[in-house]
Each structure stands twice: as structure tokens, then as C-alpha cells.
Amino acid sequence: MSEQEILAFDRADAIVDVPTHYCPGCQHGVAHRLAGELLSEMGLTEDTLLVTSIGCSVFLYNYLNVDSVEAPHGRAPAVATGVKRARTDKFVLSYQGDGDLASIGMAEIMHIANRGEKVSIIFVNNTVYGMTGGQMAPTTMEGQKTTTSPNGRDPMKEGQAIRMAEIIASLGGTAYSARVALNNVKNIRKAKKAMKKAFEVQQKGLGFGFIELLATCPTNWRMTPIQANERVESEMIPYFPLGVYKDVTAED
Amino acid sequence: MAKNGEKLFIKGNEAISRGAIAAGLKCYFGYPITPQNDIPEYMSAELPKVGGEFVQAESEVAAANMLIGAAAAGSRCMTSSSSPGVSLKQEAISYLAGSQLPAVIVNMNRGGPGLGDIGPSQGDYFQATKGGGHGDYRTLVLAPGTCQECYDLVIEAFDLAFKYRNPVMILGDAIVGQMKEPVITREVKDHDAAEGKEWRIEGAKDRDHRIIKSLFLTEGSLAGHNQALQAKYDEMAKNTKQELFETEDAELIVVAYGSIGRIVKSTVRKLRAQGHKVGLFRPITLYPFPSEELNKLAKQGKKFLTIEHNLGQMVEDVRLSIRTITDSDFFGFMPGNLPTPDDFEEPILKSLGGK
Ligand SMILES: Cc1ncc(C[n+]2csc(CCOP(=O)(O)OP(=O)(O)O)c2C)c(N)n1
Ligand code: SF4
């Protein structure tokens, strides 16, 4: 290591200084970093209660320097509801993968949005079940090969990939819903801005905040990190259009 | 709100609701199912008046998971349901136990398996006392036999939940939940607002962040965790509750719990008046089971008959408790029917007369 080493970025106080367990090129780490930076910048670190879910992100509680509770698979929105009702004065954040949120936990995510709980949920859509070894998720795309759709997802038998940001936007209690991507620096900057908006609607007590992040899983996509980023651009974004689907602050 | 020492004529379900609020309930999460709907209905009207939160969840699954969140934040929280609904809550109850979180779960047991019926039954004894969900864990279980006990035991349930950082279940049925009796309310001293301060999530300020979890991956850590849970269950077993009625000179002890224990008491009274030497042992703590107390009676040479409103569940715990000395007869009153004290006369006399 050179003695001339210059620190280009400070570590945000909400981020714990430990190596993460993710595969090379996985964007869970990027998503964590954005969340941690925002908590620090918004002065929320000491006031945040975090709900973590099941999937590759299960260890998020080791990486963010905030008090946290672990939810069963899919149930993070219900657990987050309980936390927020018990401590209405706190900032409540949850983080879920696509298998977790759009499959087993579909009922819970619909109803937390519809009730308009004042919590923020970060939704990482990598079109596959990561942790359990690459099985088909509700967001797996038509023709995409996974370990349980070996011939590619067949919409006639297995349905189409579910677009969550749009569905959440349609529910009454949602104050903000947007889809962003983590595949390049420009999109990462936009992602951070959108996440900030989702956090702000909670702070203002306006309702539920939802942010869908299109992210890579190079391991289960059997791709290099670069190929995985290209897939986000060429296949995912056309089917899962980026944008803000609901923003109650923009309506006035 | 009921004042101290007020005498009310209310249903068991209302007694549970009032007791919970008197105990400082902050969050209630529920989903409709007969025969416990009086509880969410009462809570929706009354809990907000005392600054609490009521949520009608989208399912029992969600309600029980809301409990995880509220409990992690250190609040006194409760859910209630009946048999099929309690099955759905079991995953979360396992997580509560694994994460060492305090919460109260009410099960107004109805008939099963499956959809069964909405009448009273004791068919959920195994589920309640043996864990019910996955993994090595136990739920502390209290079984009220009167409306007054519904009120008193729910207050005790909150204290025990926090004392042991463990879920506590109130196991009743449609009889005790639906019948009306006089209940004397009592003043509950305010519980400490700092309850759970040493473990609850409240924002990491001037200390390391806290993680409430049930995942233990590193070599040996799950074993250590389970050992700690076991030590806790052993500790709980030192303070079981039970009612002993006419046991002193009894030749035959009937073991029965909850509303059935209460009905059997009437049978025992009647048979006593006829000169039969029978008594009642009514466990109030179902887990941990009052084995030692029962064992003492076995050592005195008593005979035993276990009566339940099911096909035979608690009888296993009775037999385990007295196995080195004697055995217990069993009489199961089939769910789907409502028992009266008369229904128990014949089986009791049969056991008393048999060798
Ligand atoms: C009730 C239950 N069912 C199944 C599992 C197994 N499981 C663990 S992680 C996971 C998939 C998670 O996938 P996703 O939410 O897409 O997150 P990722 O790993 O891709 O980040 C599953 C099915 C579980 N832990 N609990
Ligand atoms: S399996 Fe996929 S989602 Fe999980 S850490 Fe690896 S790349 Fe990330």
C-alpha cells in the first residue's frame, strides 16, 4: 500500500466498516451504500429502526450502523408496521429482495402500501432468487433461464414478470413509488435522489415510500459483472421502465 | 376505563381485552375469526382512547409479524385468534421465541382439525405447549377457567413475557370466552416505561447498534442460543400455577384444565356431597406443566383420571409427570359437543371404582 494513499470518500456514519459477503459485481452492496449515505446525510442514523428480510441481504443489519430486527421471509412489511406503530416517532426502513417481496410477501407489501404506513421500503429486483441458488422469481423475465425454469420462463405456464413499482403506485396509501437502476454512475445518482424522496415522504408523514432498484446477480445469471450490467440496460430497463410512478409531493 | 375494584358483568373475551389494557397494552394486531371477535372489536374502540394502536391486519400471518416489530421496539403488544388463525401465527411465534421477544398471543381454541367447528375444544393443547412452530422452543401457556382469570392472567402474561423475554399464550376456548361472569377489576401499577431498555431497538445513540435476530450461523452459536433458551424454560418451571380442589383426602384426582376444569369442579362438588372421595387438580400453567405438584399427589398414593375436551393430549404430560409412580386414566369428551357436569359423573365414578 502506498504511503500517498488518499481517501476519496468518507465512510458515512451509518455504514459499518466491515467487508460485505456479496459476490463480485452484486449490487446489493451499492444499494446498502446509498441507503447508508442517505441516513447519514439526512441525520437519521440515530433515529432509524431497520427491518431486514430473508435473502442475500439478510446480513444488512451487520452493515448498517442502526438498530434492527430480522423479519421472516416476506413479512418485513408487517414487522415494519409493528415497529412503526410502537414507535411512531422513529424512522423505519426496510429492505427486501424480489422473491421476498413479490412472491411469499405479496400480501404484506400490498397492504402496507394501502394502509399508507409511514415507512420506507427498498426493493431490490434482480429477477431471481439469489440466496437459494438462482430459482425463478416473480420478476424473472420471459425466456429467462433459472434453475426452476430451465427452458426459460414460459408466460403461458408461469406468468409474466411482475412490475411492482407500478402496482404499488396504484394503491391509496402510497406517497411515493419509483423504479431506478444501479447499472451505471448516472443511474446510481438518480437512484439516490429517488431514495431520498421515498425517505422524505416518511419524514413528512405523507404515507408509504417505495423504491424499486433494478440490480444485478451475476452469479445466478451466470454472467460477468460487466455482462450483467449490460443485461440490465438491454433487457431489464425496456421491460421495467425507469421512472416515478407516484409522488404526492409533485401533485401540489 | 374500569376503575380499581369495579365489579363488571362481562364475557371472558371482554375480560381479556380489559385486562390487557389495564396491563399497559400499547399495540394490538388482529384478524377476525369466531369465537374471539369480541377482542379485536373491543380493541378497535377502546385502545385508541388510551393512546394505543389498533391494526386489523390483512391476515393472521401479518398480525403475528406485526407483533415481532412492536415487541422488538419494546412495547406491550398482543394478538388474538382462534385455532386455524393460530396455526398461521406459528411461524412468527417461533421467530418471537428465537429472537427472545415478549408478546401475548390469545388462542380461543375451537374445534378442529381443519376448519372443524366454532364450538369449544381443547384440541390445540399440543400446538400450544409443544412449540407449535418450527425449532426447539416453547411458549409459556396460561389457561383461564373463569372470566376473572381471563382478566388476571392476561395481566400476568405481560409481566411474564417481559420477565422471560418470551411469547406467552393465553389458551381459552369458546366457553370461557363467551360466558358472562362478574369480574372485579384491579389497579395495575404502571409498568416501567424503560421496560426492555437494555435490549429493545430504539435508535443506536452513543452505543453500538443492536440486532434482534434468530439467525445463528457461526459454529456453535446456535447451540449456545438453544442452551440459553432451555435454561430459561427450566427457570419458568419453578413457578407453575395450579388449583387444587378437595385433593387432601381424595382417592381419585381428576386432572382437567380451563373451562373443562371448571365444569369438572361442579362434578367433584356433587360427588363429594354424595360421599365420594374425589378431587380436582387444575393446571393453570400448561407450559411449563406443573409436574412436581402432580408428582407430590402421586406419591400420596392417589389414582388419576385426566379429562379433556379432545382425543387425549394433556394426558401425555400427566403420565410423564407421574410415570415412575402410577398412571392416569383418560376420558376424552369429543369436540363438537358441549359438556355439562353430569357428563363427567360416570367416567369419574368408573375410575374411582376401578383398580
Ligand atoms: C418461509 C421460508 N421459505 C423459504 C425460505 C428460503 N429462502 C431464503 S432466501 C430465499 C429467496 C430470496 O430471494 P430474493 O428475495 O429474490 O433475494 P436475493 O437473495 O435475490 O437477494 C428463499 C426462498 C425461507 N428462508 N423461509
Ligand atoms: S447470489 Fe446474487 S444477489 Fe446474492 S450476493 Fe451473489 S450476486 Fe448478489
XYZ file of C-alpha atoms and ligand atoms in Angstrom:
641
model
C 0.000 0.000 0.000
C 1.317 3.412 -0.921
C 2.002 5.977 1.783
C 0.480 8.530 -0.518
C -2.927 6.877 -0.275
C -5.665 9.468 -0.448
C -9.153 8.822 0.816
C -11.521 9.763 -1.993
C -14.717 9.162 0.002
C -15.501 9.267 3.695
C -17.418 6.378 5.130
C -20.859 7.537 6.187
C -21.502 7.118 9.931
C -24.454 4.853 9.149
C -22.159 2.331 7.434
C -20.207 -0.202 9.482
C -16.578 -0.652 8.459
C -16.637 -4.371 7.645
C -16.244 -6.310 4.400
C -19.580 -7.461 2.949
C -20.301 -11.054 1.937
C -21.666 -10.343 -1.545
C -20.447 -11.879 -4.804
C -18.270 -9.720 -7.091
C -20.444 -7.390 -9.164
C -23.516 -7.818 -6.934
C -25.362 -4.548 -6.475
C -26.800 -5.220 -3.040
C -23.624 -3.516 -1.784
C -24.313 -0.417 -3.906
C -27.872 -0.267 -2.600
C -26.648 -0.579 1.004
C -24.139 2.175 0.457
C -26.772 4.543 -0.935
C -29.086 3.815 1.970
C -26.280 4.336 4.493
C -25.143 7.580 2.894
C -28.667 8.942 2.887
C -29.258 8.070 6.527
C -26.055 9.919 7.409
C -26.736 12.915 5.188
C -30.311 13.234 6.402
C -29.211 12.951 10.037
C -31.323 9.838 10.537
C -28.749 7.314 11.744
C -29.616 7.528 15.431
C -33.345 7.577 14.759
C -33.610 4.707 12.329
C -35.131 1.347 13.137
C -34.287 -1.122 10.387
C -36.214 -4.239 9.396
C -34.194 -6.792 7.470
C -35.591 -9.638 5.450
C -34.640 -13.030 4.039
C -32.384 -13.472 1.012
C -28.853 -12.429 0.195
C -29.437 -9.167 2.043
C -30.195 -10.941 5.327
C -26.955 -9.574 6.816
C -27.788 -5.946 6.085
C -28.051 -5.473 9.852
C -24.314 -6.119 10.085
C -23.556 -3.384 7.554
C -25.750 -0.501 8.681
C -24.977 1.107 11.999
C -28.607 1.274 13.126
C -30.790 -0.779 15.480
C -32.521 -3.577 13.609
C -34.875 -6.520 13.750
C -34.997 -9.511 11.447
C -38.277 -10.486 9.749
C -39.383 -13.898 8.482
C -39.388 -14.453 4.705
C -41.745 -11.964 3.044
C -43.059 -10.459 6.259
C -40.837 -7.397 6.551
C -43.746 -5.008 5.771
C -45.781 -6.467 8.647
C -42.804 -6.324 11.007
C -42.134 -2.742 9.890
C -45.782 -1.882 10.576
C -45.382 -3.199 14.111
C -42.190 -1.220 14.664
C -43.717 1.998 13.341
C -46.943 1.648 15.352
C -44.911 1.065 18.505
C -42.534 3.961 17.753
C -44.341 6.483 15.582
C -41.526 8.948 16.323
C -38.837 6.853 14.612
C -37.674 6.498 11.019
C -38.487 2.963 9.854
C -36.675 1.455 6.913
C -36.996 -1.978 5.366
C -35.170 -3.765 2.562
C -36.420 -6.743 0.528
C -35.464 -8.817 -2.489
C -37.891 -9.775 -5.261
C -38.574 -13.328 -4.107
C -39.163 -11.987 -0.627
C -41.367 -9.049 -1.566
C -43.205 -10.088 -4.736
C -43.774 -13.782 -4.040
C -44.171 -15.014 -0.466
C -44.692 -11.489 0.860
C -47.082 -10.185 -1.810
C -49.974 -9.715 0.612
C -47.895 -7.841 3.168
C -46.405 -5.388 0.658
C -49.835 -4.619 -0.859
C -51.385 -3.883 2.486
C -48.586 -1.820 3.987
C -48.825 0.405 0.911
C -52.583 0.528 1.009
C -52.636 1.412 4.707
C -50.129 4.125 3.987
C -47.804 3.170 6.830
C -45.170 5.815 7.281
C -42.223 3.595 6.422
C -39.787 3.328 3.510
C -39.119 0.081 1.672
C -36.187 -0.520 -0.628
C -36.958 -3.277 -3.129
C -34.050 -4.937 -4.905
C -35.193 -6.535 -8.159
C -32.557 -8.859 -9.602
C -35.104 -11.102 -11.394
C -34.014 -14.191 -9.476
C -33.869 -15.864 -6.070
C -30.258 -15.184 -5.168
C -29.548 -16.842 -1.874
C -31.231 -20.170 -2.569
C -29.311 -20.669 -5.798
C -30.986 -18.977 -8.722
C -34.566 -20.219 -8.867
C -37.353 -18.445 -10.768
C -38.723 -15.320 -9.080
C -41.993 -13.446 -9.774
C -39.790 -10.887 -11.566
C -37.954 -13.452 -13.715
C -38.352 -12.313 -17.329
C -39.983 -14.160 -20.202
C -37.488 -16.667 -21.606
C -35.043 -16.197 -18.728
C -33.390 -19.447 -17.698
C -33.233 -20.189 -13.996
C -32.742 -23.421 -12.072
C -36.513 -23.895 -11.900
C -37.265 -22.557 -15.391
C -34.512 -24.462 -17.209
C -36.085 -23.859 -20.611
C -36.733 -20.208 -19.957
C -39.775 -18.717 -18.243
C -42.895 -19.581 -20.190
C -45.606 -16.939 -19.709
C -48.307 -19.426 -20.699
C -47.432 -21.622 -17.742
C -45.553 -19.389 -15.360
C -46.932 -15.933 -15.946
C -45.155 -12.707 -16.787
C -42.633 -10.838 -14.702
C -44.439 -8.661 -12.178
C -43.910 -4.899 -12.271
C -44.043 -3.826 -8.650
C -43.392 -0.070 -8.789
C -46.496 0.375 -10.964
C -48.673 -1.815 -8.743
C -47.563 -0.074 -5.550
C -48.217 3.312 -7.184
C -51.843 2.278 -7.722
C -52.522 1.823 -4.010
C -54.141 4.518 -1.924
C -51.627 4.889 0.888
C -48.580 5.162 -1.334
C -46.979 8.595 -1.227
C -44.037 7.789 -3.476
C -43.171 4.927 -5.818
C -40.351 4.878 -8.327
C -38.118 2.494 -10.261
C -34.427 3.203 -10.709
C -31.390 1.153 -11.754
C -27.893 0.640 -10.381
C -26.153 -0.246 -13.659
C -24.146 2.946 -14.199
C -22.997 6.032 -12.340
C -25.700 8.247 -13.792
C -28.428 5.839 -12.783
C -26.889 5.354 -9.334
C -27.054 9.125 -8.776
C -30.703 9.131 -9.852
C -31.346 6.157 -7.604
C -30.039 8.059 -4.619
C -32.262 11.028 -5.380
C -35.302 8.797 -5.657
C -34.462 7.007 -2.419
C -34.166 10.377 -0.750
C -37.671 11.263 -1.921
C -39.012 7.996 -0.549
C -37.378 8.801 2.798
C -38.712 12.350 2.805
C -42.356 11.357 2.396
C -41.996 9.290 5.558
C -40.380 12.168 7.421
C -43.217 14.445 6.342
C -45.794 11.838 7.399
C -47.309 11.714 3.908
C -47.552 7.960 3.543
C -45.728 4.941 2.260
C -42.487 5.260 0.279
C -41.370 2.579 -2.190
C -38.277 2.407 -4.302
C -37.557 -0.399 -6.771
C -33.906 -0.864 -7.674
C -33.023 -2.872 -10.787
C -29.897 -4.730 -9.758
C -27.562 -7.489 -10.887
C -26.995 -11.018 -9.680
C -24.008 -12.021 -11.833
C -23.628 -15.335 -10.008
C -27.087 -16.668 -10.749
C -27.292 -15.029 -14.138
C -24.043 -16.904 -14.986
C -22.509 -13.665 -16.258
C -19.511 -11.476 -15.608
C -20.298 -8.250 -13.743
C -19.935 -6.298 -16.996
C -22.278 -8.598 -18.904
C -24.715 -8.340 -16.020
C -24.739 -4.550 -16.226
C -25.337 -4.809 -19.947
C -28.289 -7.103 -19.332
C -29.863 -4.524 -17.011
C -29.611 -1.956 -19.805
C -30.678 -4.116 -22.752
C -33.276 -6.441 -21.213
C -34.479 -5.215 -17.860
C -34.951 -1.482 -18.377
C -37.081 -1.953 -21.528
C -39.461 -4.254 -19.619
C -39.206 -2.497 -16.259
C -39.255 1.181 -17.326
C -37.445 3.581 -15.035
C -39.363 6.495 -13.622
C -41.505 7.924 -10.865
C -44.917 6.255 -10.774
C -46.367 8.213 -7.904
C -45.201 11.252 -5.976
C -47.798 13.008 -3.871
C -45.430 15.933 -3.333
C -45.418 16.615 -7.082
C -49.191 16.932 -7.223
C -49.366 20.216 -5.363
C -61.901 2.644 31.657
C -62.607 0.399 34.604
C -61.550 1.767 37.929
C -59.852 -0.210 40.620
C -62.155 -2.706 42.298
C -65.045 -2.087 39.924
C -67.383 -5.070 39.578
C -68.378 -5.792 35.989
C -70.576 -8.443 34.441
C -68.725 -9.279 31.233
C -67.703 -12.012 28.799
C -64.337 -13.744 29.083
C -63.235 -12.158 25.814
C -64.000 -8.699 27.177
C -62.211 -9.555 30.425
C -59.125 -10.427 28.383
C -59.371 -7.158 26.470
C -59.821 -5.074 29.609
C -57.063 -6.926 31.427
C -54.662 -6.300 28.554
C -55.422 -2.579 28.521
C -55.068 -2.431 32.308
C -51.669 -4.103 31.881
C -50.497 -1.265 29.636
C -51.165 -2.726 26.193
C -49.769 -0.390 23.539
C -50.310 -2.275 20.257
C -52.963 -4.805 19.262
C -52.956 -6.598 15.894
C -55.716 -8.991 14.896
C -57.801 -10.629 12.209
C -61.438 -11.732 12.588
C -62.245 -15.325 13.490
C -65.004 -16.781 15.649
C -65.156 -17.156 18.662
C -62.785 -14.339 19.601
C -64.115 -11.405 17.552
C -65.119 -9.537 20.713
C -61.418 -8.937 21.349
C -60.492 -7.062 18.135
C -63.854 -5.291 18.269
C -63.223 -4.102 21.808
C -59.669 -3.091 20.985
C -60.673 -1.103 17.893
C -62.969 1.021 20.034
C -61.067 1.266 23.304
C -57.327 1.007 22.655
C -57.022 4.284 20.704
C -58.728 6.075 23.633
C -55.773 5.256 25.844
C -53.194 6.167 23.217
C -52.668 2.653 21.874
C -52.560 1.419 18.300
C -55.084 -0.990 16.775
C -54.461 -2.582 13.399
C -56.812 -5.003 11.670
C -54.155 -6.924 9.793
C -54.620 -8.451 6.334
C -54.159 -11.945 7.796
C -53.139 -13.782 10.945
C -49.703 -14.143 9.379
C -49.352 -10.368 9.155
C -50.827 -9.779 12.617
C -48.295 -12.087 14.263
C -45.448 -10.498 12.335
C -46.585 -7.022 13.383
C -46.126 -8.388 16.879
C -42.458 -9.083 16.119
C -41.913 -5.449 15.161
C -43.807 -3.939 18.081
C -42.184 -6.331 20.552
C -38.720 -5.545 19.187
C -39.458 -1.883 19.875
C -40.181 -2.886 23.482
C -43.901 -2.180 23.509
C -46.514 -4.273 25.308
C -48.283 -5.885 22.379
C -50.857 -8.590 21.789
C -52.679 -10.546 19.131
C -55.642 -12.872 19.476
C -57.145 -15.542 17.286
C -58.680 -18.985 17.232
C -57.300 -22.329 16.085
C -56.831 -22.035 12.269
C -55.628 -18.479 12.782
C -53.178 -19.544 15.449
C -51.734 -22.138 13.066
C -50.937 -19.261 10.713
C -49.241 -17.349 13.513
C -46.868 -20.170 14.374
C -44.001 -19.112 12.120
C -43.910 -15.701 13.762
C -44.253 -17.216 17.234
C -41.180 -19.319 16.515
C -39.337 -16.144 15.450
C -40.528 -14.350 18.618
C -39.172 -17.182 20.744
C -35.952 -17.406 18.724
C -35.425 -13.649 18.897
C -36.340 -13.616 22.617
C -39.181 -11.142 22.201
C -42.052 -10.608 24.663
C -45.608 -10.720 23.323
C -49.007 -12.064 24.312
C -50.963 -14.350 21.989
C -54.538 -15.342 22.822
C -55.980 -18.568 21.390
C -59.699 -19.087 21.911
C -59.475 -22.723 20.920
C -62.262 -24.001 18.674
C -62.888 -27.465 17.222
C -60.576 -28.943 14.603
C -58.715 -30.320 12.726
C -59.053 -28.198 9.639
C -61.999 -25.867 9.651
C -63.716 -28.036 12.285
C -66.389 -26.062 14.047
C -66.632 -22.853 16.026
C -67.550 -24.565 19.273
C -65.233 -25.055 22.240
C -62.472 -27.648 22.214
C -59.078 -28.330 23.742
C -57.619 -29.720 20.533
C -54.805 -27.160 20.375
C -53.078 -28.293 23.578
C -50.189 -29.942 21.738
C -49.746 -26.975 19.428
C -49.752 -24.530 22.336
C -47.491 -26.398 24.731
C -45.046 -28.205 22.465
C -43.888 -25.231 20.444
C -46.318 -25.353 17.534
C -43.940 -23.763 15.082
C -40.529 -24.932 13.907
C -37.464 -25.449 16.045
C -36.691 -26.037 19.706
C -38.768 -23.513 21.557
C -41.651 -23.287 23.978
C -44.356 -20.740 24.577
C -45.375 -20.067 28.155
C -49.070 -21.074 28.290
C -51.715 -19.927 30.782
C -55.232 -21.420 30.764
C -58.024 -19.396 32.406
C -61.083 -21.247 33.713
C -63.188 -18.213 34.690
C -63.762 -14.684 33.405
C -61.908 -13.343 36.444
C -58.934 -15.476 35.485
C -59.165 -14.176 31.914
C -58.665 -10.697 33.359
C -55.972 -11.586 35.874
C -53.940 -13.984 33.751
C -53.592 -11.633 30.811
C -52.089 -9.047 33.168
C -49.711 -11.672 34.476
C -48.950 -12.758 30.899
C -47.440 -9.364 30.057
C -45.237 -9.402 33.149
C -44.046 -12.927 32.405
C -43.428 -12.099 28.731
C -41.082 -9.298 29.717
C -39.544 -11.180 32.630
C -38.507 -14.048 30.379
C -38.410 -12.233 27.022
C -40.633 -14.945 25.636
C -44.047 -15.186 23.954
C -46.859 -16.046 26.370
C -50.070 -17.672 25.210
C -53.479 -17.434 26.845
C -55.263 -20.646 25.916
C -59.025 -20.387 26.352
C -61.983 -21.688 24.410
C -65.454 -20.683 23.294
C -66.859 -21.490 26.743
C -64.657 -19.184 28.783
C -64.580 -16.558 26.040
C -68.332 -16.377 25.519
C -69.744 -16.826 29.009
C -70.536 -13.823 31.206
C -69.460 -13.627 34.829
C -68.732 -10.990 37.404
C -65.174 -9.687 37.132
C -63.517 -7.454 39.679
C -61.043 -5.136 38.003
C -57.873 -4.177 39.732
C -55.491 -1.326 39.597
C -52.331 -2.293 37.807
C -49.270 -0.402 38.798
C -47.803 1.335 35.802
C -45.155 -0.816 34.260
C -41.779 0.806 33.890
C -41.607 2.813 30.659
C -37.973 1.782 30.466
C -39.026 -1.880 30.244
C -36.759 -3.611 27.759
C -34.378 -0.645 27.681
C -31.384 -2.957 27.746
C -32.316 -4.895 24.598
C -35.080 -3.131 22.613
C -34.462 -1.296 19.341
C -34.852 2.447 19.826
C -32.100 4.044 17.739
C -28.372 3.492 18.199
C -27.230 6.585 20.067
C -23.936 6.624 21.979
C -23.642 2.855 21.787
C -23.124 0.020 19.334
C -26.122 -0.822 17.131
C -28.428 -3.615 18.288
C -29.598 -6.543 16.203
C -32.654 -8.561 17.166
C -32.485 -11.813 15.242
C -32.893 -15.543 15.355
C -30.190 -16.431 12.821
C -27.063 -18.013 14.335
C -24.744 -19.232 11.620
C -21.311 -19.306 13.195
C -20.175 -22.653 14.525
C -21.586 -23.331 17.955
C -23.591 -20.131 18.304
C -26.987 -21.749 17.711
C -26.144 -24.436 20.262
C -25.316 -21.728 22.797
C -28.527 -19.887 21.978
C -30.642 -23.003 22.418
C -28.922 -23.755 25.704
C -29.841 -20.296 26.954
C -33.462 -20.860 25.882
C -33.520 -24.197 27.704
C -32.160 -22.583 30.880
C -34.980 -20.059 30.652
C -37.621 -22.786 30.340
C -36.116 -24.579 33.356
C -36.366 -21.352 35.317
C -40.027 -20.891 34.311
C -40.827 -24.387 35.578
C -40.073 -23.305 39.143
C -43.208 -21.163 39.273
C -46.126 -23.104 37.887
C -49.714 -22.279 38.843
C -52.457 -24.782 39.589
C -55.678 -25.054 41.508
C -56.119 -27.927 43.982
C -59.716 -28.616 44.992
C -60.664 -31.259 47.565
C -57.430 -33.144 46.934
C -56.372 -33.640 50.555
C -58.228 -36.884 51.338
C -59.176 -37.703 47.749
C -58.595 -41.217 46.449
C -59.038 -40.105 42.855
C -57.668 -36.871 41.420
C -59.231 -35.599 38.226
C -56.796 -33.547 36.147
C -58.553 -31.063 33.867
C -57.772 -27.537 32.689
C -59.511 -24.383 31.512
C -63.276 -24.390 31.175
C -63.345 -28.208 31.433
C -61.505 -27.969 34.760
C -64.166 -25.556 35.865
C -67.016 -27.880 34.796
C -65.316 -30.857 36.445
C -65.196 -28.858 39.664
C -69.002 -28.887 39.721
C -68.997 -32.642 39.186
C -66.498 -33.077 42.028
C -68.682 -30.954 44.310
C -71.725 -33.081 43.543
C -69.877 -36.377 44.019
C -68.352 -35.126 47.281
C -71.844 -34.353 48.546
C -72.626 -37.987 47.834
C -69.599 -39.055 49.869
C -67.177 -39.949 47.040
C -63.533 -39.171 47.732
C -62.662 -37.307 44.568
C -60.680 -34.117 43.983
C -59.580 -31.834 41.159
C -56.131 -30.762 40.012
C -56.494 -27.907 37.527
C -53.229 -26.833 35.875
C -53.274 -23.101 35.131
C -49.762 -23.044 33.692
C -49.921 -25.594 30.875
C -46.332 -24.972 29.833
C -44.313 -25.493 31.907
C -46.592 -28.263 33.140
C -46.929 -28.440 36.955
C -45.300 -31.864 37.048
C -43.814 -31.561 40.504
C -47.086 -30.639 42.155
C -48.803 -33.554 40.469
C -45.985 -35.882 41.392
C -46.451 -34.996 45.077
C -50.042 -36.243 44.861
C -48.910 -39.413 43.113
C -46.530 -40.092 45.998
C -49.515 -39.929 48.341
C -50.976 -42.925 46.504
C -53.754 -41.146 44.628
C -55.378 -42.512 41.485
C -55.649 -40.240 38.452
C -58.153 -39.538 35.724
C -57.417 -36.941 33.065
C -60.432 -35.338 31.435
C -60.056 -33.236 28.311
C -62.234 -31.807 25.579
C -60.237 -33.638 22.910
C -58.953 -37.068 21.942
C -56.197 -37.099 24.566
C -53.342 -34.599 24.666
C -52.602 -33.248 28.153
C -52.878 -36.815 29.437
C -49.386 -37.351 27.993
C -47.972 -34.659 30.286
C -49.892 -36.083 33.229
C -48.456 -39.535 32.556
C -44.939 -38.147 32.180
C -45.288 -36.339 35.499
C -46.322 -39.403 37.485
C -44.814 -42.180 35.379
C -42.387 -43.504 37.992
C -45.240 -43.997 40.471
C -48.523 -44.628 38.729
C -50.608 -43.996 35.593
C -53.642 -41.923 34.670
C -56.949 -42.973 33.166
C -58.272 -40.807 30.368
C -61.709 -39.582 29.415
C -61.987 -37.504 26.252
C -65.161 -35.551 25.696
C -65.455 -35.212 21.920
C -65.205 -31.720 20.483
C -68.392 -30.877 18.626
C -70.455 -31.272 21.788
C -70.842 -29.106 24.893
C -70.188 -30.943 28.154
C -72.124 -30.471 31.397
C -71.025 -31.561 34.884
C -73.270 -34.624 34.537
C -71.283 -35.876 31.558
C -68.267 -36.407 33.806
C -70.002 -38.289 36.629
C -69.882 -41.723 35.114
C -66.241 -41.671 33.982
C -65.153 -40.324 37.385
C -67.067 -42.990 39.291
C -65.705 -45.643 36.940
C -62.118 -44.570 37.601
C -62.757 -44.326 41.309
C -64.171 -47.840 41.414
C -61.665 -49.472 39.067
C -58.332 -50.633 40.358
C -40.586 -19.462 4.809
C -39.335 -19.545 4.026
N -39.353 -20.096 2.795
C -38.208 -20.185 2.089
C -37.026 -19.716 2.595
C -35.758 -19.883 1.798
N -35.256 -18.677 1.168
C -34.205 -17.992 1.689
S -33.715 -16.717 0.739
C -34.909 -17.049 -0.420
C -35.013 -16.266 -1.689
C -34.737 -14.847 -1.555
O -34.712 -14.286 -2.810
P -34.820 -12.749 -3.052
O -35.860 -12.170 -2.170
O -35.006 -12.524 -4.508
O -33.443 -12.154 -2.517
P -31.947 -12.289 -3.113
O -31.352 -13.485 -2.447
O -32.062 -12.403 -4.596
O -31.278 -11.041 -2.678
C -35.666 -18.153 -0.041
C -36.763 -18.726 -0.854
C -37.055 -19.148 3.900
N -35.953 -18.664 4.485
N -38.219 -19.062 4.583
S -26.146 -14.601 -5.274
Fe -26.673 -12.825 -6.489
S -27.823 -11.451 -5.112
Fe -26.726 -12.964 -3.867
S -24.779 -11.990 -3.331
Fe -24.414 -13.213 -5.134
S -24.732 -11.813 -6.824
Fe -25.656 -10.866 -5.019
